[in-house]
Coordinates of C-alpha atoms in Angstrom, one line a residue:
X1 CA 21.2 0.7 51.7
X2 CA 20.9 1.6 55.4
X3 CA 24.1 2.8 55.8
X4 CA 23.5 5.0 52.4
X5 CA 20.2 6.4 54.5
X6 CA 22.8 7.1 57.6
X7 CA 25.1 8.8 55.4
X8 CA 22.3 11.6 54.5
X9 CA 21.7 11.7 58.2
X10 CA 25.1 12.8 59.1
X11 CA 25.5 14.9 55.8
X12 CA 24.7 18.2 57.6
X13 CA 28.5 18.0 58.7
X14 CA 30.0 17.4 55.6
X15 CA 28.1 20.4 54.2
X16 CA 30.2 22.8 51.8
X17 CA 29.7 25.9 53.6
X18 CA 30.1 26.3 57.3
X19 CA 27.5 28.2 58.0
X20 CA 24.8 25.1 56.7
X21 CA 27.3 22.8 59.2
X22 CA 26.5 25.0 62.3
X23 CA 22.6 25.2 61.2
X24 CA 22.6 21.5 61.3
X25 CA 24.5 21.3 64.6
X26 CA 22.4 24.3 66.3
X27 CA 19.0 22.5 65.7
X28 CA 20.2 19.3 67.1
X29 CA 21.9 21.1 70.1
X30 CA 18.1 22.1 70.5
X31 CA 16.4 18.9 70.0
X32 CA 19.1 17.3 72.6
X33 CA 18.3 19.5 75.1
X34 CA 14.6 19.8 75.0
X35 CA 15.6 15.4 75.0
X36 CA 17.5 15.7 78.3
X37 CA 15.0 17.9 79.5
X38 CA 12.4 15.2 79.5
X39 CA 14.6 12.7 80.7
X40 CA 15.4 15.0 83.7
X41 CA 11.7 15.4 84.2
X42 CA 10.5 12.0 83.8
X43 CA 13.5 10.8 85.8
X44 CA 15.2 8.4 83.0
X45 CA 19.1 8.6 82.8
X46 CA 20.3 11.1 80.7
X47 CA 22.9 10.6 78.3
X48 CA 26.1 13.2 79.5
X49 CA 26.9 15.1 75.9
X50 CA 23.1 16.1 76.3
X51 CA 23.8 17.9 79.5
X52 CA 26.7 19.6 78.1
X53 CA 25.2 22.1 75.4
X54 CA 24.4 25.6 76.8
X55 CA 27.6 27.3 75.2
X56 CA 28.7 27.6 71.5
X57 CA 32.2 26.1 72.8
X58 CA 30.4 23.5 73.8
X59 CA 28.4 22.8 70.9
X60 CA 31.6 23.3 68.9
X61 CA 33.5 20.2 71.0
X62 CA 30.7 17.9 70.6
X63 CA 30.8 18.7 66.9
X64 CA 34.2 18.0 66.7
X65 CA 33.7 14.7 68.6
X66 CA 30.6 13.9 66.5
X67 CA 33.1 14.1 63.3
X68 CA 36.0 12.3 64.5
X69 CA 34.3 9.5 66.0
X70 CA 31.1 8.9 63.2
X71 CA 31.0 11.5 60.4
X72 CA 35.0 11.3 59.2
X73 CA 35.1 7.1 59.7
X74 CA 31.8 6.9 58.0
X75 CA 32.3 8.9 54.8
X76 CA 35.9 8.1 54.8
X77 CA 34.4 4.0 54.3
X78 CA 32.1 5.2 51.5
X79 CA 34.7 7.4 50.1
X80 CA 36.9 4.1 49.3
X81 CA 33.1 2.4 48.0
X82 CA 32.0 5.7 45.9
X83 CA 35.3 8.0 45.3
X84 CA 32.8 10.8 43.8
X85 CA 31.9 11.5 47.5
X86 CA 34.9 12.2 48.2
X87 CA 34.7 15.9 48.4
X88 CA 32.4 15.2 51.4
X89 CA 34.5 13.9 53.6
X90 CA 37.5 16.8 52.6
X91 CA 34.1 18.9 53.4
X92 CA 33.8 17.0 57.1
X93 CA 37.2 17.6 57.7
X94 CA 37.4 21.3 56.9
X95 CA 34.6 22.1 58.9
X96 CA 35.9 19.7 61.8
X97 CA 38.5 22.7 61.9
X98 CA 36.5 25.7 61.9
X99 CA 34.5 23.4 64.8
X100 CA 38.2 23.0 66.6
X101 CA 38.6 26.8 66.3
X102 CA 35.4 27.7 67.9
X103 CA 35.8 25.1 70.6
X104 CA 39.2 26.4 71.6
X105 CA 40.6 23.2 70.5
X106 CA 43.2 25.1 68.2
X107 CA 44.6 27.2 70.5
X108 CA 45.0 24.3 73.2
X109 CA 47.0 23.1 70.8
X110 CA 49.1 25.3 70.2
X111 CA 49.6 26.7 73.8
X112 CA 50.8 22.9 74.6
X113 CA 53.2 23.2 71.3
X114 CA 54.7 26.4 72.7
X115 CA 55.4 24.4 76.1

């Protein structure tokens, strides 16, 4: 059951549109850096990703961190358990690429492919 609960908690990512995906991801940017903000001022380690998202790119790489290492494994796992959730985790993926786009990822990529 908790793991049913998580999956809700990381849904934001597996949204169908887009737009809903980067919602999600902008208001938790936020709530991470009014986080490390305290942490700073109550000086209490800070965790490094928190420290990292003042630009869009930014935001954009930890999103596509945040989906390869949690979202994609975890919905990929309840895919096999619940194959009607499948379309999430096609929805995870897709927006992993619009996420790789924004970050610059995709053209990294292809810049080392032309080498």
């Amino acid at each position: 059951v908790d793991q049913i609960i998580h999956l809700g908690d990381m849904a934001g990512q597996a949204a169908p549109r887009f737009a809903t995906a980067r919602d999600w991801a902008e208001r938790i940017a936020d709530e991470f850096r009014a986080q490390y903000a305290r942490e700073r001022k109550s000086d209490l380690p800070v965790s490094p990703f928190m420290a990292a998202l003042d630009t869009p790119k930014q935001i954009a790489a930890g999103q596509v961190a945040f989906i390869d290492y949690v979202v994609q494994p975890l919905f990929a796992a309840a895919a096999k358990l619940f194959p009607e959730i499948s379309c999430l985790e096609e929805n995870a993926r897709r927006n992993r690429g619009m996420w790789a786009a924004l970050s610059g990822e995709v053209s990294e990529e292809k810049d080392a492919e032309a080498k």
